[in-house]
CSV table of C-alpha atoms and ligand atoms in Angstrom, one decimal:
chain,number,residue,atom,x,y,z
A,1,MET,CA,121.1,-107.7,13.5
A,2,ASP,CA,119.8,-104.4,14.8
A,3,LYS,CA,121.4,-101.1,13.8
A,4,ILE,CA,120.9,-97.6,15.2
A,5,LEU,CA,120.3,-94.9,12.6
A,6,ILE,CA,121.0,-91.3,13.7
A,7,LYS,CA,120.4,-88.0,11.9
A,8,GLY,CA,122.7,-85.6,13.6
A,9,GLY,CA,122.3,-82.0,14.6
A,10,SER,CA,119.4,-81.9,17.1
A,11,PRO,CA,120.4,-80.5,20.5
A,12,LEU,CA,119.0,-82.5,23.4
A,13,PHE,CA,116.4,-80.9,25.7
A,14,GLY,CA,114.4,-82.6,28.4
A,15,CYS,CA,114.8,-85.1,31.2
A,16,ILE,CA,116.5,-88.6,31.3
A,17,GLN,CA,115.9,-91.0,34.0
A,18,ILE,CA,119.1,-92.8,34.9
A,19,SER,CA,118.8,-96.6,35.5
A,20,GLY,CA,120.3,-98.8,38.1
A,21,ALA,CA,124.0,-99.5,37.5
A,22,LYS,CA,124.8,-102.7,35.6
A,23,ASN,CA,128.1,-103.0,37.2
A,24,ALA,CA,126.5,-102.9,40.7
A,25,ALA,CA,123.6,-105.2,39.7
A,26,LEU,CA,125.8,-108.1,38.4
A,27,PRO,CA,127.8,-108.6,41.7
A,28,LEU,CA,124.6,-108.1,43.7
A,29,MET,CA,122.9,-110.8,41.8
A,30,ALA,CA,125.9,-113.1,42.3
A,31,ALA,CA,125.8,-112.4,46.0
A,32,SER,CA,122.4,-114.3,46.1
A,33,LEU,CA,124.5,-117.5,45.9
A,34,LEU,CA,125.8,-116.8,49.4
A,35,THR,CA,122.6,-117.5,51.3
A,36,ASP,CA,119.6,-119.9,51.1
A,37,ALA,CA,117.3,-116.9,52.1
A,38,PRO,CA,115.7,-114.6,49.4
A,39,ILE,CA,117.5,-111.5,48.2
A,40,VAL,CA,115.2,-108.8,46.5
A,41,LEU,CA,117.0,-106.4,44.3
A,42,HIS,CA,115.1,-103.2,43.2
A,43,ASN,CA,116.1,-100.8,40.4
A,44,LEU,CA,117.7,-103.5,38.1
A,45,PRO,CA,118.3,-102.2,34.7
A,46,HIS,CA,116.7,-104.0,31.6
A,47,LEU,CA,119.8,-105.2,30.0
A,48,ALA,CA,121.1,-108.2,28.1
A,49,ASP,CA,123.8,-108.7,30.8
A,50,ILE,CA,121.3,-108.9,33.6
A,51,SER,CA,119.5,-111.7,31.6
A,52,THR,CA,122.8,-113.5,31.1
A,53,MET,CA,123.6,-113.3,34.8
A,54,ALA,CA,120.0,-114.5,35.6
A,55,ASN,CA,120.5,-117.5,33.2
A,56,LEU,CA,123.8,-118.4,34.9
A,57,LEU,CA,122.4,-118.2,38.4
A,58,THR,CA,119.3,-120.3,37.4
A,59,HIS,CA,121.8,-122.9,36.1
A,60,HIS,CA,123.4,-122.9,39.5
A,61,GLY,CA,120.0,-123.4,41.2
A,62,VAL,CA,118.9,-119.9,42.1
A,63,ASN,CA,115.2,-119.5,41.8
A,64,ILE,CA,114.5,-116.1,40.2
A,65,SER,CA,111.2,-114.4,40.0
A,66,MET,CA,109.9,-110.9,39.2
A,67,THR,CA,108.5,-109.1,42.2
A,68,GLY,CA,106.7,-105.8,42.1
A,69,GLU,CA,106.3,-103.6,39.0
A,70,ALA,CA,108.6,-101.0,37.5
A,71,GLY,CA,107.8,-97.8,39.2
A,72,ASP,CA,107.4,-99.2,42.7
A,73,GLY,CA,109.2,-97.1,45.2
A,74,GLY,CA,109.9,-94.5,42.5
A,75,HIS,CA,112.3,-96.7,40.6
A,76,THR,CA,112.0,-97.4,36.9
A,77,GLY,CA,113.9,-100.7,36.9
A,78,ARG,CA,112.3,-104.1,37.7
A,79,ALA,CA,112.7,-105.9,41.0
A,80,LEU,CA,113.8,-109.6,41.1
A,81,LYS,CA,113.7,-112.0,44.0
A,82,LEU,CA,116.6,-114.4,44.0
A,83,LYS,CA,116.6,-117.5,46.2
A,84,ALA,CA,119.3,-120.0,46.2
A,85,SER,CA,117.7,-122.6,48.6
A,86,LYS,CA,120.2,-125.2,47.3
A,87,ILE,CA,123.2,-125.0,44.9
A,88,LYS,CA,122.3,-127.5,42.3
A,89,ASN,CA,125.3,-127.2,40.0
A,90,THR,CA,128.8,-125.6,40.7
A,91,THR,CA,129.9,-125.5,37.2
A,92,ALA,CA,129.6,-122.2,35.2
A,93,PRO,CA,129.7,-123.5,31.6
A,94,TYR,CA,131.5,-121.9,28.7
A,95,GLU,CA,128.3,-121.3,26.7
A,96,LEU,CA,127.0,-119.0,29.5
A,97,VAL,CA,130.2,-117.5,30.7
A,98,ARG,CA,131.6,-116.5,27.3
A,99,ARG,CA,128.7,-114.0,26.8
A,100,MET,CA,129.8,-111.9,29.7
A,101,ARG,CA,133.1,-111.5,31.6
A,102,ALA,CA,131.4,-110.6,34.9
A,103,SER,CA,130.3,-114.3,35.1
A,104,ILE,CA,133.6,-114.9,36.9
A,105,LEU,CA,131.8,-113.2,39.9
A,106,VAL,CA,130.1,-116.5,40.7
A,107,LEU,CA,133.5,-118.1,41.6
A,108,GLY,CA,133.9,-116.6,45.1
A,109,PRO,CA,130.3,-117.0,46.2
A,110,LEU,CA,130.1,-120.7,45.0
A,111,LEU,CA,133.3,-121.6,46.7
A,112,ALA,CA,132.3,-119.8,49.9
A,113,ARG,CA,128.9,-121.5,50.0
A,114,THR,CA,129.8,-125.0,48.8
A,115,GLY,CA,133.5,-125.4,48.9
A,116,GLU,CA,133.8,-126.0,45.1
A,117,ALA,CA,133.4,-124.3,41.8
A,118,ARG,CA,134.3,-124.9,38.2
A,119,VAL,CA,134.0,-121.8,36.2
A,120,SER,CA,135.0,-121.3,32.5
A,121,LEU,CA,137.4,-118.5,31.9
A,122,PRO,CA,135.4,-115.5,30.8
A,123,GLY,CA,135.0,-113.7,27.5
A,124,GLY,CA,133.5,-110.2,27.5
A,125,CYS,CA,134.4,-106.9,25.8
A,126,ALA,CA,137.5,-107.0,23.7
A,127,ILE,CA,139.4,-104.3,25.5
A,128,GLY,CA,142.7,-105.9,26.3
A,129,ALA,CA,143.9,-109.1,27.9
A,130,ARG,CA,141.8,-108.9,31.0
A,131,PRO,CA,143.2,-111.8,32.9
A,132,VAL,CA,141.6,-113.2,36.1
A,133,ASP,CA,144.9,-113.9,37.9
A,134,LEU,CA,144.2,-111.6,40.8
A,135,HIS,CA,140.9,-113.3,41.5
A,136,LEU,CA,142.7,-116.6,41.6
A,137,LYS,CA,145.7,-115.4,43.7
A,138,GLY,CA,143.3,-113.9,46.3
A,139,LEU,CA,141.2,-117.0,46.5
A,140,SER,CA,144.2,-119.2,46.9
A,141,GLN,CA,145.2,-117.0,49.8
A,142,LEU,CA,141.9,-117.8,51.3
A,143,GLY,CA,142.8,-121.5,51.2
A,144,VAL,CA,141.4,-122.5,47.8
A,145,LYS,CA,143.2,-125.1,45.7
A,146,ILE,CA,143.1,-124.0,42.0
A,147,GLN,CA,143.7,-125.9,38.8
A,148,MET,CA,143.3,-124.8,35.2
A,149,GLU,CA,142.1,-127.4,32.8
A,150,GLU,CA,140.4,-127.2,29.4
A,151,GLY,CA,139.7,-123.6,29.7
A,152,TYR,CA,138.1,-124.0,33.1
A,153,VAL,CA,139.2,-122.8,36.6
A,154,THR,CA,138.6,-125.8,38.9
A,155,ALA,CA,138.6,-124.7,42.5
A,156,SER,CA,138.1,-126.4,45.8
A,157,ALA,CA,138.2,-125.6,49.5
A,158,PRO,CA,136.8,-128.8,51.2
A,159,HIS,CA,137.4,-127.5,54.7
A,160,GLY,CA,136.0,-124.0,53.9
A,161,LEU,CA,137.7,-120.7,53.3
A,162,LYS,CA,140.2,-119.3,55.8
A,163,GLY,CA,140.5,-115.6,56.7
A,164,THR,CA,143.7,-114.1,55.3
A,165,LYS,CA,145.5,-110.8,54.4
A,166,PHE,CA,145.7,-110.0,50.7
A,167,THR,CA,147.1,-106.9,49.1
A,168,PHE,CA,146.1,-106.3,45.5
A,169,PRO,CA,149.1,-105.5,43.3
A,170,ILE,CA,146.8,-103.4,41.0
A,171,VAL,CA,143.3,-102.2,41.7
A,172,SER,CA,140.7,-104.6,40.3
A,173,VAL,CA,136.9,-104.0,40.7
A,174,GLY,CA,135.9,-107.6,39.9
A,175,ALA,CA,138.6,-109.2,42.0
A,176,THR,CA,137.7,-107.0,45.0
A,177,GLU,CA,134.1,-108.1,44.6
A,178,ASN,CA,134.9,-111.7,44.3
A,179,LEU,CA,137.2,-111.8,47.3
A,180,LEU,CA,134.8,-109.6,49.4
A,181,MET,CA,131.9,-112.0,48.8
A,182,ALA,CA,134.0,-115.1,49.5
A,183,ALA,CA,135.5,-113.5,52.7
A,184,CYS,CA,132.0,-113.0,54.1
A,185,LEU,CA,131.7,-116.7,54.6
A,186,ALA,CA,135.4,-117.5,55.5
A,187,ASN,CA,136.5,-118.6,58.9
A,188,GLY,CA,138.0,-115.7,60.7
A,189,GLU,CA,139.1,-112.2,59.6
A,190,THR,CA,140.2,-111.2,56.1
A,191,VAL,CA,142.0,-107.9,55.4
A,192,LEU,CA,141.9,-106.8,51.7
A,193,THR,CA,144.3,-103.9,50.9
A,194,ASN,CA,144.5,-101.7,47.8
A,195,VAL,CA,140.9,-102.7,47.0
A,196,ALA,CA,138.8,-100.9,44.3
A,197,ARG,CA,136.9,-98.0,45.8
A,198,GLU,CA,134.3,-97.9,43.0
A,199,PRO,CA,130.8,-97.1,44.2
A,200,GLU,CA,129.6,-100.4,42.8
A,201,VAL,CA,131.9,-102.2,45.3
A,202,GLY,CA,130.5,-100.1,48.1
A,203,ASP,CA,127.0,-100.9,47.0
A,204,LEU,CA,127.8,-104.6,47.1
A,205,ALA,CA,129.4,-104.2,50.5
A,206,GLU,CA,126.3,-102.3,51.9
A,207,CYS,CA,124.0,-105.1,50.7
A,208,LEU,CA,126.3,-107.8,52.2
A,209,ILE,CA,126.1,-106.0,55.5
A,210,LYS,CA,122.3,-106.0,55.3
A,211,MET,CA,122.7,-109.8,54.8
A,212,GLY,CA,124.6,-110.0,58.1
A,213,ALA,CA,128.2,-109.7,56.8
A,214,LYS,CA,130.7,-107.7,59.0
A,215,ILE,CA,132.6,-105.4,56.8
A,216,ASN,CA,134.6,-102.3,57.7
A,217,GLY,CA,136.3,-99.8,55.6
A,218,ILE,CA,133.7,-99.3,52.8
A,219,GLY,CA,134.9,-96.4,50.4
A,220,THR,CA,138.6,-96.7,51.7
A,221,ASP,CA,141.4,-98.8,50.2
A,222,THR,CA,141.2,-101.5,52.9
A,223,LEU,CA,138.3,-103.8,53.7
A,224,VAL,CA,138.3,-105.8,56.9
A,225,ILE,CA,135.8,-108.6,56.8
A,226,GLN,CA,134.9,-110.8,59.9
A,227,GLY,CA,133.6,-114.1,58.3
A,228,GLN,CA,130.2,-115.4,59.3
A,229,ARG,CA,128.9,-119.0,59.3
A,230,THR,CA,125.8,-118.0,57.3
A,231,LEU,CA,124.2,-114.9,55.7
A,232,SER,CA,120.5,-114.0,55.6
A,233,GLY,CA,118.2,-112.5,53.0
A,234,THR,CA,117.6,-108.8,52.4
A,235,GLU,CA,116.1,-106.1,50.0
A,236,HIS,CA,118.4,-103.7,48.3
A,237,ILE,CA,118.1,-100.8,45.8
A,238,VAL,CA,120.7,-100.9,43.1
A,239,VAL,CA,122.9,-97.6,43.0
A,240,PRO,CA,122.2,-95.4,39.9
A,241,ASP,CA,124.5,-95.9,36.9
A,242,ARG,CA,127.1,-93.2,37.0
A,243,ILE,CA,128.5,-94.3,33.6
A,244,GLU,CA,125.0,-94.0,31.9
A,245,ALA,CA,124.6,-90.6,33.6
A,246,GLY,CA,128.1,-89.5,32.4
A,247,THR,CA,127.3,-90.6,28.8
A,248,TYR,CA,124.1,-88.6,28.7
A,249,ALA,CA,125.8,-85.6,30.2
A,250,MET,CA,128.3,-85.8,27.3
A,251,ALA,CA,125.5,-86.2,24.9
A,252,ALA,CA,123.9,-82.9,26.1
A,253,ALA,CA,127.3,-81.2,26.0
A,254,LEU,CA,128.1,-82.4,22.5
A,255,THR,CA,124.9,-81.3,21.0
A,256,GLY,CA,124.7,-78.0,22.7
A,257,GLY,CA,121.6,-79.0,24.6
A,258,ASP,CA,120.1,-78.7,28.1
A,259,ILE,CA,119.0,-81.8,29.9
A,260,ILE,CA,118.2,-82.9,33.4
A,261,LEU,CA,119.6,-86.3,34.5
A,262,LYS,CA,117.1,-87.7,37.1
A,263,GLY,CA,118.5,-89.9,39.8
A,264,PRO,CA,122.3,-90.0,39.6
A,265,ARG,CA,124.4,-89.2,42.6
A,266,MET,CA,126.6,-86.2,41.9
A,267,GLU,CA,129.4,-87.2,44.2
A,268,LEU,CA,129.9,-90.4,42.3
A,269,LEU,CA,130.5,-88.5,39.0
A,270,GLN,CA,132.7,-85.6,40.4
A,271,ALA,CA,135.8,-86.3,38.4
A,272,VAL,CA,133.7,-86.4,35.2
A,273,LEU,CA,131.6,-83.3,36.1
A,274,ASP,CA,134.8,-81.4,36.9
A,275,LYS,CA,136.2,-82.2,33.4
A,276,LEU,CA,133.0,-81.1,31.8
A,277,GLY,CA,133.1,-77.8,33.7
A,278,GLU,CA,136.7,-77.3,32.5
A,279,ALA,CA,135.5,-78.0,29.0
A,280,GLY,CA,132.9,-75.2,29.2
A,281,VAL,CA,129.9,-77.2,30.1
A,282,SER,CA,127.5,-76.0,32.8
A,283,VAL,CA,126.7,-78.6,35.4
A,284,GLN,CA,124.3,-77.8,38.2
A,285,LYS,CA,122.8,-79.9,41.0
A,286,THR,CA,119.0,-79.8,40.9
A,287,GLU,CA,116.4,-81.5,43.1
A,288,GLY,CA,116.9,-85.1,42.5
A,289,GLY,CA,119.2,-84.7,39.6
A,290,ILE,CA,121.8,-82.9,37.6
A,291,GLN,CA,121.3,-80.2,34.9
A,292,VAL,CA,123.9,-80.3,32.1
A,293,LYS,CA,123.8,-77.6,29.4
A,294,ARG,CA,126.2,-75.9,27.0
A,295,ASN,CA,125.7,-72.5,25.3
A,296,GLY,CA,129.2,-71.6,24.5
A,297,LYS,CA,132.1,-73.4,22.8
A,298,LEU,CA,133.7,-76.6,24.0
A,299,LYS,CA,137.4,-76.4,25.0
A,300,GLY,CA,139.8,-79.3,24.8
A,301,VAL,CA,140.8,-80.7,28.2
A,302,ASP,CA,143.3,-83.4,29.1
A,303,VAL,CA,141.9,-86.6,30.8
A,304,MET,CA,143.6,-89.6,32.3
A,305,THR,CA,141.5,-92.6,33.4
A,306,GLU,CA,142.1,-93.9,36.9
A,307,PRO,CA,140.4,-96.1,39.4
A,308,PHE,CA,137.6,-94.3,41.4
A,309,PRO,CA,137.6,-91.5,42.4
A,310,GLY,CA,139.4,-90.7,39.2
A,311,PHE,CA,138.0,-90.3,35.8
A,312,PRO,CA,136.4,-93.8,34.8
A,313,THR,CA,137.8,-95.8,31.9
A,314,ASP,CA,134.1,-96.6,31.0
A,315,LEU,CA,133.7,-92.9,30.0
A,316,GLN,CA,137.0,-92.6,28.1
A,317,ALA,CA,135.6,-93.3,24.6
A,318,GLN,CA,132.6,-91.0,25.1
A,319,MET,CA,134.9,-88.2,26.3
A,320,THR,CA,137.0,-88.7,23.1
A,321,ALA,CA,133.8,-88.1,21.0
A,322,LEU,CA,133.1,-85.0,23.0
A,323,MET,CA,136.7,-83.6,22.6
A,324,SER,CA,136.6,-84.4,18.9
A,325,ILE,CA,134.7,-81.1,18.2
A,326,ALA,CA,136.3,-79.0,21.0
A,327,GLU,CA,138.4,-76.0,20.3
A,328,GLY,CA,142.0,-76.9,20.7
A,329,ALA,CA,143.5,-80.2,21.6
A,330,ALA,CA,142.9,-82.8,24.3
A,331,MET,CA,145.3,-85.6,25.5
A,332,ILE,CA,143.3,-88.6,26.6
A,333,THR,CA,145.3,-91.2,28.5
A,334,GLU,CA,144.0,-94.7,29.3
A,335,SER,CA,145.7,-96.1,32.3
A,336,ILE,CA,143.4,-99.1,33.2
A,337,PHE,CA,143.1,-101.2,29.9
A,338,GLU,CA,145.8,-101.6,27.3
A,339,ASN,CA,143.6,-101.8,24.2
A,340,ARG,CA,140.7,-99.4,24.7
A,341,PHE,CA,141.1,-97.2,21.6
A,342,MET,CA,139.1,-99.2,19.2
A,343,HIS,CA,136.5,-96.4,18.8
A,344,ILE,CA,139.2,-94.2,17.4
A,345,PRO,CA,139.4,-95.5,13.8
A,346,GLU,CA,135.7,-95.3,13.6
A,347,LEU,CA,135.5,-91.7,15.0
A,348,ALA,CA,138.2,-90.9,12.3
A,349,ARG,CA,135.8,-92.2,9.6
A,350,MET,CA,133.4,-89.5,10.8
A,351,GLY,CA,136.1,-86.9,10.4
A,352,ALA,CA,137.6,-86.8,13.9
A,353,ASN,CA,141.3,-86.0,14.0
A,354,VAL,CA,142.9,-88.3,16.7
A,355,THR,CA,146.3,-89.8,16.8
A,356,VAL,CA,147.2,-92.6,19.2
A,357,HIS,CA,150.6,-92.5,20.9
A,358,GLY,CA,151.0,-95.6,23.2
A,359,ALA,CA,148.4,-95.3,26.1
A,360,SER,CA,147.4,-91.8,25.0
A,361,SER,CA,145.3,-90.3,22.2
A,362,LEU,CA,145.8,-86.8,21.0
A,363,VAL,CA,142.4,-85.3,19.9
A,364,ARG,CA,142.6,-82.2,17.8
A,365,GLY,CA,139.1,-80.6,17.6
A,366,VAL,CA,137.5,-80.3,14.2
A,367,GLY,CA,134.8,-78.0,13.1
A,368,GLU,CA,132.2,-80.8,12.5
A,369,LEU,CA,131.9,-84.5,12.2
A,370,ILE,CA,130.2,-86.1,9.2
A,371,GLY,CA,127.8,-89.0,9.5
A,372,ALA,CA,129.0,-92.4,8.3
A,373,PRO,CA,128.3,-96.2,8.8
A,374,VAL,CA,130.4,-97.3,11.8
A,375,MET,CA,131.0,-100.5,13.6
A,376,ALA,CA,131.0,-100.8,17.4
A,377,THR,CA,133.6,-103.1,18.9
A,378,ASP,CA,132.7,-102.9,22.6
A,379,LEU,CA,130.1,-101.5,24.8
A,380,ARG,CA,131.6,-98.1,25.6
A,381,ALA,CA,133.1,-97.7,22.1
A,382,SER,CA,129.5,-98.1,20.8
A,383,ALA,CA,128.2,-95.4,23.1
A,384,SER,CA,130.9,-93.0,21.8
A,385,LEU,CA,129.8,-93.6,18.2
A,386,VAL,CA,126.1,-92.9,19.1
A,387,LEU,CA,127.3,-89.7,20.7
A,388,ALA,CA,129.3,-88.7,17.7
A,389,GLY,CA,126.3,-89.5,15.4
A,390,LEU,CA,124.1,-87.1,17.5
A,391,VAL,CA,126.3,-84.2,16.5
A,392,ALA,CA,127.5,-85.3,13.0
A,393,LYS,CA,126.2,-83.7,9.9
A,394,GLY,CA,123.9,-86.2,8.0
A,395,GLU,CA,123.3,-89.9,8.8
A,396,THR,CA,125.2,-92.3,11.0
A,397,THR,CA,124.5,-95.9,11.2
A,398,VAL,CA,125.9,-97.7,14.2
A,399,ASN,CA,126.2,-101.4,13.5
A,400,ARG,CA,126.6,-104.3,16.1
A,401,VAL,CA,124.2,-102.7,18.5
A,402,TYR,CA,124.2,-105.8,20.8
A,403,HIS,CA,127.2,-104.2,22.5
A,404,ILE,CA,125.1,-101.2,23.4
A,405,ASP,CA,122.2,-103.3,24.6
A,406,SER,CA,124.5,-105.1,27.1
A,407,GLY,CA,125.0,-101.8,29.0
A,408,TYR,CA,122.5,-99.1,28.0
A,409,GLU,CA,118.7,-99.5,28.7
A,410,ARG,CA,116.7,-98.2,25.7
A,411,ILE,CA,119.4,-95.7,24.7
A,412,GLU,CA,117.6,-94.7,21.5
A,413,GLU,CA,114.2,-94.2,23.3
A,414,LYS,CA,115.9,-92.1,26.1
A,415,LEU,CA,117.7,-89.9,23.5
A,416,ALA,CA,114.7,-89.7,21.2
A,417,ALA,CA,112.5,-88.4,24.1
A,418,CYS,CA,115.0,-85.4,24.3
A,419,GLY,CA,114.6,-84.6,20.6
A,420,ALA,CA,117.4,-86.8,19.1
A,421,ASN,CA,116.6,-88.0,15.6
A,422,ILE,CA,117.5,-91.7,16.4
A,423,GLU,CA,115.9,-95.0,15.7
A,424,ARG,CA,116.6,-98.7,15.9
A,425,LEU,CA,116.4,-100.6,12.7
A,426,ASP,CA,115.7,-104.3,12.8
A,427,VAL,CA,117.4,-105.6,9.7
B,501,UD1,C1,134.9,-103.6,35.9
B,501,UD1,C2,133.7,-103.1,35.2
B,501,UD1,C3,134.2,-102.4,33.9
B,501,UD1,C4,135.3,-101.4,34.1
B,501,UD1,C5,136.3,-102.0,34.9
B,501,UD1,C6,137.4,-100.9,35.4
B,501,UD1,C7,132.0,-104.6,35.9
B,501,UD1,C8,131.1,-105.7,35.5
B,501,UD1,N1,132.9,-104.2,34.9
B,501,UD1,O1,135.5,-104.6,35.1
B,501,UD1,O2,133.0,-101.8,33.3
B,501,UD1,O3,135.7,-101.0,32.9
B,501,UD1,O4,135.9,-102.6,36.1
B,501,UD1,O5,136.7,-99.8,36.1
B,501,UD1,O6,132.0,-104.1,37.0
B,501,UD1,N2,143.3,-107.2,35.9
B,501,UD1,C9,144.4,-108.1,36.0
B,501,UD1,N3,144.0,-109.3,36.6
B,501,UD1,C10,142.9,-109.6,37.2
B,501,UD1,C11,141.8,-108.7,37.1
B,501,UD1,C12,142.1,-107.5,36.4
B,501,UD1,O7,145.4,-107.9,35.5
B,501,UD1,O8,142.7,-110.7,37.8
B,501,UD1,C13,143.6,-106.0,35.2
B,501,UD1,C14,142.7,-105.8,34.0
B,501,UD1,O9,143.2,-106.4,32.9
B,501,UD1,C15,142.6,-104.3,33.9
B,501,UD1,C16,142.7,-103.8,35.3
B,501,UD1,O10,143.1,-104.9,36.1
B,501,UD1,O11,143.7,-103.8,33.2
B,501,UD1,C17,141.3,-103.4,35.9
B,501,UD1,O12,140.3,-104.4,35.7
B,501,UD1,P1,139.1,-104.7,36.6
B,501,UD1,O13,139.0,-103.5,37.6
B,501,UD1,O14,139.3,-106.1,37.2
B,501,UD1,O15,137.9,-104.7,35.6
B,501,UD1,P2,136.6,-105.6,35.7
B,501,UD1,O16,136.3,-105.9,37.0
B,501,UD1,O17,136.8,-106.7,34.7
């Protein structure tokens, strides 16, 4: 199993190209199930999760082929053509779904297109209970009959989906995406209230509109969808990954470096950049990118994760690594997931001083971190350990790198190109 070996202490200098967003790419790929016409997606990141979704879609009957080269149209990611002429199989089996929680995103599109679906309950990152009750409640409002048997959700809507009004009791990105996709082929109008406003939801909605869907309210907390009988094909460029950009911004800040992030949209990262500014990091817009540098000391700042446009939960662990060497203290509160502090005992092994109190962790900055062998337990936790390793004295080995590979494209190459002493060990 691969490991990442880091010799800490080198400040990062240079440019990092930000890839397409995994969390936008996955629902966009699932949307190909909604039409028999081809969908071409550009700027897809090279990630294990993308391959997992491609395998699942192929199993359902989607024909997937590479189209164009990386670099076409100025994008680094690859382009895929997805064509679901016919849905061959409406069961998403456990063997494929267990690898990735986002597999649940095929449920809405399969139901909308064929009137039936059988989807294994998902696995995914171990960051809390992560139920799918909201996906199911919303779909039953759309007229779907749902049964749970042997770990599978068996759903059917033999007479098609019916437009409805549904208010999410809590904000859910995945459930918003599933219902949005389903509602595009429902009979009549659907009004979804208290939806997730994450940019990845907006990216999906924009692609659906290009496919002929009628959607109003993108970027607000209410989406109004006029269902269509069919959707057509389109081409779409996946939005840049704001979480990847935020992670590298924090890497530059941690190491006292100066880097340019190429590609990210500043307005999608505002809550994060504001916090970095408060912490003493300089953040400037440049042509086509964002410059992040730090000369002075880092200051402790309090952070609370919230749905967009708040501070993203997917950057909470990395922010904890940053705060671990800041002057003073930082209170980091996780309001989205109930068990997202698994990086803390590992950071503590590197010398970080962090105490968890319920949903908050109190980080008291220390003078330096010391390299150690550490174990990643989920995707973003792994990223926080890589960041800590970049600044720690001595050697850090990050184990279970497959978590990182599910969400960061060539992380060690991108960091090494900016001067980090980092390599992947194939052991
Ligand atoms: C997505 C992102 C993930 C991010 C998360 C929150 C993808 C592929 N993943 O995950 O990286 O961390 O949004 O920004 O886009 N919940 C329920 N019932 C449900 C659904 C969710 O209680 O049916 C709860 C979850 O347990 C969690 C909260 O709602 O506490 C938010 O989860 P949700 O927004 O659904 O996360 P995902 O879509 O799984």
